[in-house]
mmCIF file of C-alpha atoms in Angstrom:
data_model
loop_
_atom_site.group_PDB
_atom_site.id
_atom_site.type_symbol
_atom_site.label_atom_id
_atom_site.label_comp_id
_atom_site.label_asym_id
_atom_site.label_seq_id
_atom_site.Cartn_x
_atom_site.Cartn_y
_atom_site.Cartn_z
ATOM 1 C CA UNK X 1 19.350 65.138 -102.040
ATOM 2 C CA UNK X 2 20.716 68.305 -103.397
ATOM 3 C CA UNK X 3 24.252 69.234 -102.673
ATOM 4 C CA UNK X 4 26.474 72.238 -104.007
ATOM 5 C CA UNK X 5 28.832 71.456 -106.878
ATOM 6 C CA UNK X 6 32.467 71.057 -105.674
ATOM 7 C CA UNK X 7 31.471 71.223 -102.139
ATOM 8 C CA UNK X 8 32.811 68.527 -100.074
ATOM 9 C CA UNK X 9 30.634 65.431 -99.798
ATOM 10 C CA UNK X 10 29.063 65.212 -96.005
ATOM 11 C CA UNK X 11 29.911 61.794 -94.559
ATOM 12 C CA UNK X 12 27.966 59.956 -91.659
ATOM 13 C CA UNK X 13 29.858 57.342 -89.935
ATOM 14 C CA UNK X 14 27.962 54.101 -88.533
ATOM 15 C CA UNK X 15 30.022 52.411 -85.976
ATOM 16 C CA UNK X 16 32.330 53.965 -83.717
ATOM 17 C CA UNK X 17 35.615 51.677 -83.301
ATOM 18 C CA UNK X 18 38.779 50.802 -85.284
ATOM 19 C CA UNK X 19 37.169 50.970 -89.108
ATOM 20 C CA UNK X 20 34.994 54.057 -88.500
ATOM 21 C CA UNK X 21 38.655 55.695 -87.330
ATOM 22 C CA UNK X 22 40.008 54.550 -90.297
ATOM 23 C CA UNK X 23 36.842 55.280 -92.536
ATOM 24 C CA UNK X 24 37.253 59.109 -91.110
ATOM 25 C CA UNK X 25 40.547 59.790 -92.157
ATOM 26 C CA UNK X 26 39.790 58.888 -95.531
ATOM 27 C CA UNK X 27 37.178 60.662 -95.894
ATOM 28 C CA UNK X 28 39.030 64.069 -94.465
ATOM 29 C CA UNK X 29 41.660 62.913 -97.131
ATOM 30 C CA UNK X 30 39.384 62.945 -99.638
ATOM 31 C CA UNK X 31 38.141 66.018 -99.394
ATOM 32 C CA UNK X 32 34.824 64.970 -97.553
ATOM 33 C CA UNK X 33 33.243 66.736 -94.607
ATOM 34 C CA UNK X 34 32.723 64.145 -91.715
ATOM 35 C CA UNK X 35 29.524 65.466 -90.401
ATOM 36 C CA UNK X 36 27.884 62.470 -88.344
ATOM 37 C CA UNK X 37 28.325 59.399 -86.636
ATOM 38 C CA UNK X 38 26.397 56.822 -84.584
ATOM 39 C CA UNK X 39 27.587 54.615 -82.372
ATOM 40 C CA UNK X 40 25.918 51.440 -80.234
ATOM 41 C CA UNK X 41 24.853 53.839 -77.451
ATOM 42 C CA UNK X 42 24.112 57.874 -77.455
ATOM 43 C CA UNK X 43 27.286 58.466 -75.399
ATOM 44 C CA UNK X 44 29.922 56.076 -77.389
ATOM 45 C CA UNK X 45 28.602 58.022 -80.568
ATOM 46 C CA UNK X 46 29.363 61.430 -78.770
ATOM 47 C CA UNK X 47 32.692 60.381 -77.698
ATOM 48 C CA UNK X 48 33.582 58.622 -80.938
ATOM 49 C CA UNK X 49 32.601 61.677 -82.607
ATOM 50 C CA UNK X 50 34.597 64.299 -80.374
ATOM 51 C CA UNK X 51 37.784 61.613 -80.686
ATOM 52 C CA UNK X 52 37.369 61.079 -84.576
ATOM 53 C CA UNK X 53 36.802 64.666 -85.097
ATOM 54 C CA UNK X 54 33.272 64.256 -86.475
ATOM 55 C CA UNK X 55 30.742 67.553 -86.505
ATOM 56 C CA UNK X 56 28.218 66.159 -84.485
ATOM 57 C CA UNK X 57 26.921 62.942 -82.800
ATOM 58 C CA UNK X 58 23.418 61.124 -83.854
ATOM 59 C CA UNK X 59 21.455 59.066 -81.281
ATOM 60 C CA UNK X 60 21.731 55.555 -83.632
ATOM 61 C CA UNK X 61 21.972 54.477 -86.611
ATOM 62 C CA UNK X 62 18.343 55.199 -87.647
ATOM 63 C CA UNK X 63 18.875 58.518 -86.774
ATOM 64 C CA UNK X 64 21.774 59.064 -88.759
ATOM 65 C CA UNK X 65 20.550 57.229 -91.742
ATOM 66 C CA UNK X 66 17.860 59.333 -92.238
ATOM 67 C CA UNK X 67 18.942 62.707 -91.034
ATOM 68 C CA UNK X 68 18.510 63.641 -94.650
ATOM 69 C CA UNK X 69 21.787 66.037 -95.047
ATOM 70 C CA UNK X 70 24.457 63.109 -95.344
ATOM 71 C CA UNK X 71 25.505 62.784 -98.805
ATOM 72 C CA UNK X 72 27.070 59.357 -98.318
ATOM 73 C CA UNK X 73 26.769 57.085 -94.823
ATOM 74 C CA UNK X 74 29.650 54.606 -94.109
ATOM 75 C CA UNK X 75 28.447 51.331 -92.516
ATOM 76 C CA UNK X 76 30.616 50.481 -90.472
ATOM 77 C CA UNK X 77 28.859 48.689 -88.002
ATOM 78 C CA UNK X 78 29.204 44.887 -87.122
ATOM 79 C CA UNK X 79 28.677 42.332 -89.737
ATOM 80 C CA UNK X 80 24.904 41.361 -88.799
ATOM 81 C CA UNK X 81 23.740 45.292 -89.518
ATOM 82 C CA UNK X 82 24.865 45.501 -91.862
ATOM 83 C CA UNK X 83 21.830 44.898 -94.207
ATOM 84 C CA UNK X 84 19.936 47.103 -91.933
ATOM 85 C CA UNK X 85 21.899 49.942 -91.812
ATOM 86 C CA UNK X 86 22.645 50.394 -95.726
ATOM 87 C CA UNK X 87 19.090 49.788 -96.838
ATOM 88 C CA UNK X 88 18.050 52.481 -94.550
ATOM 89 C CA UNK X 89 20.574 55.329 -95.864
ATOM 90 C CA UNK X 90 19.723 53.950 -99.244
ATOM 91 C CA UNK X 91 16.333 54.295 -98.683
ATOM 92 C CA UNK X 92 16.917 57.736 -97.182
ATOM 93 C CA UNK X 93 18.726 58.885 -100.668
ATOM 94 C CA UNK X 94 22.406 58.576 -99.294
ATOM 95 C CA UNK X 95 25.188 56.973 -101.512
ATOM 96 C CA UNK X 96 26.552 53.957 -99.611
ATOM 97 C CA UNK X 97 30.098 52.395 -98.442
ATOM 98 C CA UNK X 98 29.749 49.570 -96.556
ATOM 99 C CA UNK X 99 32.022 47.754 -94.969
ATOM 100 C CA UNK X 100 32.818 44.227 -95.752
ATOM 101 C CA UNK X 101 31.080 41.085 -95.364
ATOM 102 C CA UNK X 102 28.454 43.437 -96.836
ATOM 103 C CA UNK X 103 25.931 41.170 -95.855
ATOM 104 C CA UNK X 104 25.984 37.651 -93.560
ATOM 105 C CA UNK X 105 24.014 35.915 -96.307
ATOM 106 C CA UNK X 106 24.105 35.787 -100.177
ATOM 107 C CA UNK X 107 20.157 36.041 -99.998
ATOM 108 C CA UNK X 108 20.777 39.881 -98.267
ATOM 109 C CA UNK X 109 23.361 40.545 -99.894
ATOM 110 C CA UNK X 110 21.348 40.937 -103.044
ATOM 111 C CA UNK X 111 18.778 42.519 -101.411
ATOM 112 C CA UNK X 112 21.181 45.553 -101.178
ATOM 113 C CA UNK X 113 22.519 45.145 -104.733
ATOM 114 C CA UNK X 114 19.034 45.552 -105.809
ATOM 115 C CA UNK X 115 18.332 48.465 -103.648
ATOM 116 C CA UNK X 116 21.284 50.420 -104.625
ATOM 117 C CA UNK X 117 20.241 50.270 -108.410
ATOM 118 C CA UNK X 118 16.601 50.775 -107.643
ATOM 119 C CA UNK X 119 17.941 54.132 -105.531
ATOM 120 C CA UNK X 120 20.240 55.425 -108.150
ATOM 121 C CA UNK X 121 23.145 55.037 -105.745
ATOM 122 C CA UNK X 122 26.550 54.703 -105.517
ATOM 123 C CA UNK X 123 27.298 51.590 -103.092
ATOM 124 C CA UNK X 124 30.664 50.248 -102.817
ATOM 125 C CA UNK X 125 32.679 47.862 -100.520
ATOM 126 C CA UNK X 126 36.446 48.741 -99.302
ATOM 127 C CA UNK X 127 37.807 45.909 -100.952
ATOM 128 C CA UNK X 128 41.337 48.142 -100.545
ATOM 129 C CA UNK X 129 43.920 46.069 -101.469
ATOM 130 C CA UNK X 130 43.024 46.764 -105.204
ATOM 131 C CA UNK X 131 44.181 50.404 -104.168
ATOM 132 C CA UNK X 132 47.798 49.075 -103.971
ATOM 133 C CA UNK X 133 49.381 50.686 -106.849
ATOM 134 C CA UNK X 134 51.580 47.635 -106.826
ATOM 135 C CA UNK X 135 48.306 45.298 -106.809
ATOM 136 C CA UNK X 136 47.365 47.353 -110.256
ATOM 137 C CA UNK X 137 50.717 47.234 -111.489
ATOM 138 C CA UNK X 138 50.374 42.993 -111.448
ATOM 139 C CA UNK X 139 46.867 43.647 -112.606
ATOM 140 C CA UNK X 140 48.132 44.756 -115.414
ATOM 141 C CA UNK X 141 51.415 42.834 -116.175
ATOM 142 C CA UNK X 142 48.657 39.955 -116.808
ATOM 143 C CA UNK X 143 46.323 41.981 -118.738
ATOM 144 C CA UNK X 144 49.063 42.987 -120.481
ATOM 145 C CA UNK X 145 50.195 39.333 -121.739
ATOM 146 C CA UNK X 146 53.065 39.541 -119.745
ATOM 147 C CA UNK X 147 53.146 36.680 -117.628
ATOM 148 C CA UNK X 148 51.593 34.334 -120.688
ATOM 149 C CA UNK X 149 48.905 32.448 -119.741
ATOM 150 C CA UNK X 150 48.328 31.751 -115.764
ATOM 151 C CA UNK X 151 49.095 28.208 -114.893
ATOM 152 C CA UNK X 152 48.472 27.974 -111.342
ATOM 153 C CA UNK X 153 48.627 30.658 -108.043
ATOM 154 C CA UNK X 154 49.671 30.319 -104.561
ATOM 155 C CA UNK X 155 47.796 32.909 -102.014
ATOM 156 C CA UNK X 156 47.019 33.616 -98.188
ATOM 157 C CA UNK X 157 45.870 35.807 -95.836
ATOM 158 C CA UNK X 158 47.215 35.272 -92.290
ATOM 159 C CA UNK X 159 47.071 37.520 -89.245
ATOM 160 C CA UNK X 160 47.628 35.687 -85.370
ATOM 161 C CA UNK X 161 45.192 38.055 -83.321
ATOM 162 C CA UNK X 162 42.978 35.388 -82.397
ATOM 163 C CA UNK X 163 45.578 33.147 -81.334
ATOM 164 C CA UNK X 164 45.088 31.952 -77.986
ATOM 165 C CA UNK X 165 41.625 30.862 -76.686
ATOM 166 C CA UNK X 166 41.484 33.956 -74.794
ATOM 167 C CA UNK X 167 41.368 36.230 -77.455
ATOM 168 C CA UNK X 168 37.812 37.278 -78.845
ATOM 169 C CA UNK X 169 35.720 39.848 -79.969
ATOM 170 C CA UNK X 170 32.175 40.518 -81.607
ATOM 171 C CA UNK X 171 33.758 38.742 -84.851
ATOM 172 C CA UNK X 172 33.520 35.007 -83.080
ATOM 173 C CA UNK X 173 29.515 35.187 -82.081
ATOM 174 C CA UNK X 174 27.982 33.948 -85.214
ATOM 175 C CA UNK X 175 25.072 35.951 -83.766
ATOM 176 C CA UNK X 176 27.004 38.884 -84.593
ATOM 177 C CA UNK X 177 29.461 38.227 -87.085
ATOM 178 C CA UNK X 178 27.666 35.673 -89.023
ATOM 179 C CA UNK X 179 28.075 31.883 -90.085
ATOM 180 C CA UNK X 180 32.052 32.267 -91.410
ATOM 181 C CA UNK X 181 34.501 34.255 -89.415
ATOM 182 C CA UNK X 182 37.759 34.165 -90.943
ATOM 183 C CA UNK X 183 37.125 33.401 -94.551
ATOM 184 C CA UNK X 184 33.990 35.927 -94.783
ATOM 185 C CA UNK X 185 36.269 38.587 -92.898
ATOM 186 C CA UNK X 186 39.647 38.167 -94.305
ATOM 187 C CA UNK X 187 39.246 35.505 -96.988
ATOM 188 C CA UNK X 188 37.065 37.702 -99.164
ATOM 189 C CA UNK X 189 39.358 40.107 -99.767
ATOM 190 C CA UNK X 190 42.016 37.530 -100.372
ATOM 191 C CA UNK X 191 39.258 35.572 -103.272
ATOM 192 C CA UNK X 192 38.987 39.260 -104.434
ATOM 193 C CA UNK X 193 42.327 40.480 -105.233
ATOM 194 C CA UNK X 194 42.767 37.401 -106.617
ATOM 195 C CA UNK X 195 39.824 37.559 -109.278
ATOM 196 C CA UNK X 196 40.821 41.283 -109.830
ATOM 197 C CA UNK X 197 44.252 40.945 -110.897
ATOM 198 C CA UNK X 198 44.104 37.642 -112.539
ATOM 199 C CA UNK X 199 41.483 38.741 -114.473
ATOM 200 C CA UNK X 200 39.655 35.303 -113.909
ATOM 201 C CA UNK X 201 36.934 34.253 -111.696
ATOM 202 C CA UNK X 202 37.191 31.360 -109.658
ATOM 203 C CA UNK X 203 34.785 28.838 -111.154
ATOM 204 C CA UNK X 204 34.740 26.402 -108.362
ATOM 205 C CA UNK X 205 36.227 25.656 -105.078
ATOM 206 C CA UNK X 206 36.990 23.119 -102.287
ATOM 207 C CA UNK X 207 37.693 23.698 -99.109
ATOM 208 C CA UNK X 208 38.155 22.595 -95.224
ATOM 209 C CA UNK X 209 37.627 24.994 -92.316
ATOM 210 C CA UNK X 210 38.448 24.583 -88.896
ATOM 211 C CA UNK X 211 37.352 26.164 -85.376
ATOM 212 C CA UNK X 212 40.703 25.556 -83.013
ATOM 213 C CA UNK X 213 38.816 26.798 -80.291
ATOM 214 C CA UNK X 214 35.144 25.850 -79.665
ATOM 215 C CA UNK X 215 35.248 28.277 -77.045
ATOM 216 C CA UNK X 216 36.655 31.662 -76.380
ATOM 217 C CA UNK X 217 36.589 34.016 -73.158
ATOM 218 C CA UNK X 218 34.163 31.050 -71.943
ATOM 219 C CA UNK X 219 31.899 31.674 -74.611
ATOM 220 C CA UNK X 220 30.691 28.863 -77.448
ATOM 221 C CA UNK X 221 32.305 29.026 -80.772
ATOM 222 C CA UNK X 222 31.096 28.059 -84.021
ATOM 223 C CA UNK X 223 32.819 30.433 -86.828
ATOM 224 C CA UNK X 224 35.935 29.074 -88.211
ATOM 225 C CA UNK X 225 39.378 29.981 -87.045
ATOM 226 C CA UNK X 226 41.284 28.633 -90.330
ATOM 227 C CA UNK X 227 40.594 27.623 -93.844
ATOM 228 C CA UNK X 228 41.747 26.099 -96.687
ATOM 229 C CA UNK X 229 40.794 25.971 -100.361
ATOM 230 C CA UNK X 230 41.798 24.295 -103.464
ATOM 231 C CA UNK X 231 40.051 26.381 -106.885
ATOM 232 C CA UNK X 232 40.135 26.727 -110.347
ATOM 233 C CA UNK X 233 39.758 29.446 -112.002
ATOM 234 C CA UNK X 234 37.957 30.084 -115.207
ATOM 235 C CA UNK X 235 40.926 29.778 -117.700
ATOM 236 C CA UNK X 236 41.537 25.747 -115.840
ATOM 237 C CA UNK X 237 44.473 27.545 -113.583
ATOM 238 C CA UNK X 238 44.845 25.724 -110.429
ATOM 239 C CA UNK X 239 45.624 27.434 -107.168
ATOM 240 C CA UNK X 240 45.683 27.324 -103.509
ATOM 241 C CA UNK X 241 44.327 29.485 -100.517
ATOM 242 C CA UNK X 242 45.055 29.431 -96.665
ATOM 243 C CA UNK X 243 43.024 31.891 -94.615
ATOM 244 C CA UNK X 244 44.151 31.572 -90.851
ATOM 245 C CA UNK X 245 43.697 34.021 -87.921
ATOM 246 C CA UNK X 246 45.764 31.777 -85.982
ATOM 247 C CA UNK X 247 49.649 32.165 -87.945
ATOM 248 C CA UNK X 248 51.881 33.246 -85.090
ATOM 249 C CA UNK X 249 53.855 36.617 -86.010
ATOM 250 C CA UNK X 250 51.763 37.049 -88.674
ATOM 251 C CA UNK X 251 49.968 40.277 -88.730
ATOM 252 C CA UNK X 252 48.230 41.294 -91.768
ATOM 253 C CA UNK X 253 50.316 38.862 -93.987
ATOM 254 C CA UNK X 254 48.597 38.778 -97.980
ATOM 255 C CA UNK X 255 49.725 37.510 -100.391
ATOM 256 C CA UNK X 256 49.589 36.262 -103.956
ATOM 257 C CA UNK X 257 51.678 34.524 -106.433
ATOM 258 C CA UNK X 258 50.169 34.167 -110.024
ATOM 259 C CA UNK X 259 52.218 31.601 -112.264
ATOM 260 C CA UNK X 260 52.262 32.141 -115.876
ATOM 261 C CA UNK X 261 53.798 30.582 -119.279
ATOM 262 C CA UNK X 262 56.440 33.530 -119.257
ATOM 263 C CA UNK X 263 56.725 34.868 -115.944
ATOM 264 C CA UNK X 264 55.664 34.764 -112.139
ATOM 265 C CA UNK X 265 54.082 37.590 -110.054
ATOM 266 C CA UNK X 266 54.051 37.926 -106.628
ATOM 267 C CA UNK X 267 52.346 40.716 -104.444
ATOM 268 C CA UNK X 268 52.702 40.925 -100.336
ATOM 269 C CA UNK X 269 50.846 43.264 -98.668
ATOM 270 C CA UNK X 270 53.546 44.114 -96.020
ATOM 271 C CA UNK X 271 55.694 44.881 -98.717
ATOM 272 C CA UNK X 272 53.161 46.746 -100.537
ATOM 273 C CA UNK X 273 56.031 48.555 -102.319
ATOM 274 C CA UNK X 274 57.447 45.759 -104.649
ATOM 275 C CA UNK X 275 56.708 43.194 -106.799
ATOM 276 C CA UNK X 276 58.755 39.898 -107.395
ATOM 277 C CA UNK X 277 58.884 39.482 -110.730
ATOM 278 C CA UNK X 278 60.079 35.615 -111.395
ATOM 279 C CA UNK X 279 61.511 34.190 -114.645
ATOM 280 C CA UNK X 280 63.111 31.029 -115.543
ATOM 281 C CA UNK X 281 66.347 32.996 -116.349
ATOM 282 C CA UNK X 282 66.303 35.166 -113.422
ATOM 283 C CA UNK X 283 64.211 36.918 -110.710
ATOM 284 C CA UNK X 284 64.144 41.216 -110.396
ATOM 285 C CA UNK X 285 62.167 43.058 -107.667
ATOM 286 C CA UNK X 286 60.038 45.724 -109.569
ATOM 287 C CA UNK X 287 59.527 49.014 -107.173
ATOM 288 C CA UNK X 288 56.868 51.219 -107.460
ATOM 289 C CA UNK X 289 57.917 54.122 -109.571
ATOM 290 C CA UNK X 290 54.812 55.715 -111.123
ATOM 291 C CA UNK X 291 57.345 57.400 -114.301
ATOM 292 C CA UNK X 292 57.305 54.231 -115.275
ATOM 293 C CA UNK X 293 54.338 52.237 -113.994
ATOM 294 C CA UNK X 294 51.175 51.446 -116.201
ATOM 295 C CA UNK X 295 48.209 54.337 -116.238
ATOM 296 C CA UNK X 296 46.123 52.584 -113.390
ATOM 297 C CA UNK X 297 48.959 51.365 -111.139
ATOM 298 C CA UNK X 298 50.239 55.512 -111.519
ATOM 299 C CA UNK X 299 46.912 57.047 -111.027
ATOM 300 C CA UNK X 300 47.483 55.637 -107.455
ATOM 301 C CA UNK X 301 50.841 56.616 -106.685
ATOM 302 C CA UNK X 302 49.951 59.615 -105.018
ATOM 303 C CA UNK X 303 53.608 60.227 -103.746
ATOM 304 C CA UNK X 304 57.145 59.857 -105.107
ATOM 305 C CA UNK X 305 58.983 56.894 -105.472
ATOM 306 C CA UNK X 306 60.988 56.245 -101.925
ATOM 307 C CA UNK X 307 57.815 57.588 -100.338
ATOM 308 C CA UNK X 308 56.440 54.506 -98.808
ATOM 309 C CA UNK X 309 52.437 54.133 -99.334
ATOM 310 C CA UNK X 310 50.502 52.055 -97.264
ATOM 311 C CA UNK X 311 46.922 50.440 -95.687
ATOM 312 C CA UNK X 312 45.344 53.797 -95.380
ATOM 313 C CA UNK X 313 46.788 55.392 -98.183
ATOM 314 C CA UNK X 314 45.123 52.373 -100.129
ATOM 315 C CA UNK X 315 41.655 53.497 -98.571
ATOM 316 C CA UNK X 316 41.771 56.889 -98.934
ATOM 317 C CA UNK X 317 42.484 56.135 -102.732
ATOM 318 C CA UNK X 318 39.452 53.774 -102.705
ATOM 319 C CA UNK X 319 37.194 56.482 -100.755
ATOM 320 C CA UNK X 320 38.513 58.900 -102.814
ATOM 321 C CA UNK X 321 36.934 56.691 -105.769
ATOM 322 C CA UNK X 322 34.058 56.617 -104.581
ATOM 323 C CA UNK X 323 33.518 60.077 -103.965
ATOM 324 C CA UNK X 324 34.452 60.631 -107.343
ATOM 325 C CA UNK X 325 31.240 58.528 -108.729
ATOM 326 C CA UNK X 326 29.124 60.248 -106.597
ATOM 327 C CA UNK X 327 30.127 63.161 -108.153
ATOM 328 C CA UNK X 328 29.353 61.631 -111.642
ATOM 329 C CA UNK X 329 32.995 60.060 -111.920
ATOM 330 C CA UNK X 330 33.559 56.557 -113.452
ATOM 331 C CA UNK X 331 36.707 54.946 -111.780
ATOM 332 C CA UNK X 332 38.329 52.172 -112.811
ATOM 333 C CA UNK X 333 38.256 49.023 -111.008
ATOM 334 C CA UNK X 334 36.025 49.979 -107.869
ATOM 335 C CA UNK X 335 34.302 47.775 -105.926
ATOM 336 C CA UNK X 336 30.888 47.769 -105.811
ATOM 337 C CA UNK X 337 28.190 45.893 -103.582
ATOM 338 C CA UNK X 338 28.259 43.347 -106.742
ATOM 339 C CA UNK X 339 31.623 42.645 -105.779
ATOM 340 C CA UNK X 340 30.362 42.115 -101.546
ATOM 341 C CA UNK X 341 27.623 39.554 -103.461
ATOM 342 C CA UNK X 342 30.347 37.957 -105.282
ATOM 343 C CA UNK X 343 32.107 37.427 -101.665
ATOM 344 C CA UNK X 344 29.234 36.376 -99.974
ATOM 345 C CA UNK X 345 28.292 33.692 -102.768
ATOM 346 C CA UNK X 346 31.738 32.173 -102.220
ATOM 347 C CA UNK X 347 31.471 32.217 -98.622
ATOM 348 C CA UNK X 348 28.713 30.160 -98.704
ATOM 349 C CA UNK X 349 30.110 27.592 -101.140
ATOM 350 C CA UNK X 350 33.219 27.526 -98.768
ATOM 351 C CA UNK X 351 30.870 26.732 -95.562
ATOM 352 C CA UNK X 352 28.823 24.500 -98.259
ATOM 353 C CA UNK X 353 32.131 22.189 -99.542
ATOM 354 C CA UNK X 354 33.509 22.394 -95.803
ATOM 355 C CA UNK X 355 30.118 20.709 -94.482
ATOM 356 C CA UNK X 356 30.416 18.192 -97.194
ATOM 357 C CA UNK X 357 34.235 17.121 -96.518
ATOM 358 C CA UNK X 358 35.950 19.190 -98.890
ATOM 359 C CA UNK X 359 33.614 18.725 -102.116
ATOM 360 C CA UNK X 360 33.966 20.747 -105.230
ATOM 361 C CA UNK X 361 31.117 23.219 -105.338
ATOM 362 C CA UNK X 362 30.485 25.587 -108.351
ATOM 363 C CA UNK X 363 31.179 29.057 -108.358
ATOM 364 C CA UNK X 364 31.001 30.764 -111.861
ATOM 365 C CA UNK X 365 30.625 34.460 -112.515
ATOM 366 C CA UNK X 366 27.138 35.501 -112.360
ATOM 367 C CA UNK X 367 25.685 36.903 -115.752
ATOM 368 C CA UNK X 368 23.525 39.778 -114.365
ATOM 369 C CA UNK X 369 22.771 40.862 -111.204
ATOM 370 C CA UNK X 370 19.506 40.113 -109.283
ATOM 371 C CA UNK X 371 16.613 41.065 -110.966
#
């Protein structure tokens, strides 16, 4: 589709709840017009639209997908439409961000990796904690040699919302959410910061999930609540991860410690301001100051030391990336729906070594994409 150079991109919204309110104000922030959105029903996509401050309100998805003046549709619709929804705006000639898992199987998601390169599209997935200018800052104190070579690394992702049996939403019917639950929604971006700023994939993994609660609200539970992985990267570093939506008082709790021959790093997401910078002769907090923070980890510092950034500032950097290769930019380090296959091929190999009583199951990089 044609659009008008340096106009704003026109956005269409898929989904109608918490994401697609945070998808929005990204997309206001950077620069784009938020034109459409579609909801589950006609009237939860016009109120969604009047509350969100979209243009106008589409009937569903299909209509939205291929209303043919959307420059980019964010999917951001639950996990099992996902497939559906992006293959239709890609087929329709839109550019693509879809929110993560971006697919409830491997086997789909390459489906949509190999429709976004057949379209010519852009297609990315909010993995957003890259856009922590503190997460690039580590990135590149191991690039950099810094930290030697990484030994070992200690990482979780922990929120309590789903702590009591009570507590549910779409996320716990496998119907909807798919197979994994807490790994697939959570874990994924915790495997993916991980592989982004160590600069090493993890080559193979064992792990052990559990469901607390086999029922919730009165309704049958199979996804996981909790889970646990050993892996080893491809440089032989050893490491640990604990996903858990059941941690009491914890919230959106990430974090990751990388172990080197020189130094430690360590990154938490709540304290998305600082790194801890460990040495055997002492321990310093670095703070984000971009006068003196490397090219990548400055590019998004988009406000002055003291000036606290945060969750949504970390999306609206990543939407604004993504914007910018629509436009013909080439952004470093965004996340692309090779990155969502990459998640969902280690989801499966979690479910996979989980079923099997914790046995190792390969996981290297993949040398192309799907044919």
């Amino acid at each position: 589709m044609n659009h008008p150079v340096n106009a704003p991109l026109r956005a269409g919204f898929i989904g109608g709840g918490f994401m697609a309110a945070v998808h929005t104000r990204a997309s206001r922030a950077a620069r784009g017009r938020p034109t459409a959105l579609a909801s589950s029903t006609p009237e939860r996509g016009e109120e969604a639209a009047r509350s969100l401050g979209v243009e106008r309100a589409e009937p569903d998805a299909h209509s939205l997908a291929t209303a043919g003046d959307l420059d980019v549709v964010h999917v951001c619709s639950p996990n099992r439409l996902h497939t559906e929804h992006a293959s239709a705006a890609l087929a329709a000639g839109a550019h693509v961000i879809c929110e993560k898992p971006l697919a409830t199987t491997a086997a789909d998601a390459e489906r949509l990796v190999r429709a976004a390169r057949e379209a010519g599209r852009v297609a990315a997935v909010p993995f957003v904690y890259r856009y922590h200018p503190m997460a690039r800052q580590a990135r590149f104190l191991v690039a950099d040699g810094q930290l030697g070579t990484v030994l070992t690394l200690d990482a979780a992702y922990l929120q309590d919302w789903l702590l009591d049996p009570g507590d549910t939403n779409w996320r716990a019917d496998p119907a909807a959410g798919g197979a994994s639950r807490a790994f697939a929604d959570i874990g994924s971006h915790l495997c993916d910061l991980v592989e982004f700023v160590s600069g090493q994939r993890i080559h193979r993994l064992a792990a052990r999930t559990r469901t607390v609660f086999g029922r919730r609200a009165g309704t049958e539970v199979t996804n996981e609540d909790t889970a646990a992985l050993l892996v080893e990267l491809g440089n032989g570093a050893l490491g640990t991860l604990l996903v858990s939506q059941l941690a009491p008082g914890r919230k959106n709790s990430l974090t990751f410690e990388l172990h080197g021959t020189r130094q430690s790093v360590r990154f938490e997401q709540e304290r998305p301001e600082e790194l801890w910078i460990g040495g055997r002769e002492g321990s310093r907090l670095l703070l984000r100051d971009p006068t003196a923070a490397a090219p990548d980890s400055a590019r998004m510092s988009v406000l002055p030391p003291g000036h606290a950034l945060g969750y949504q500032d970390a999306f609206t950097a990543f939407v604004t990336d993504v914007y910018s290769a629509v436009q013909g930019g080439h952004p470093e380090g965004m996340p692309t729906f090779a990155d969502g296959l990459r998640a969902a091929r280690l989801t499966e190999a979690v479910l996979a070594s989980a079923a099997q009583d914790g046995t190792w199951i390969e996981t290297p990089p993949e040398t192309e994409d799907p044919a």
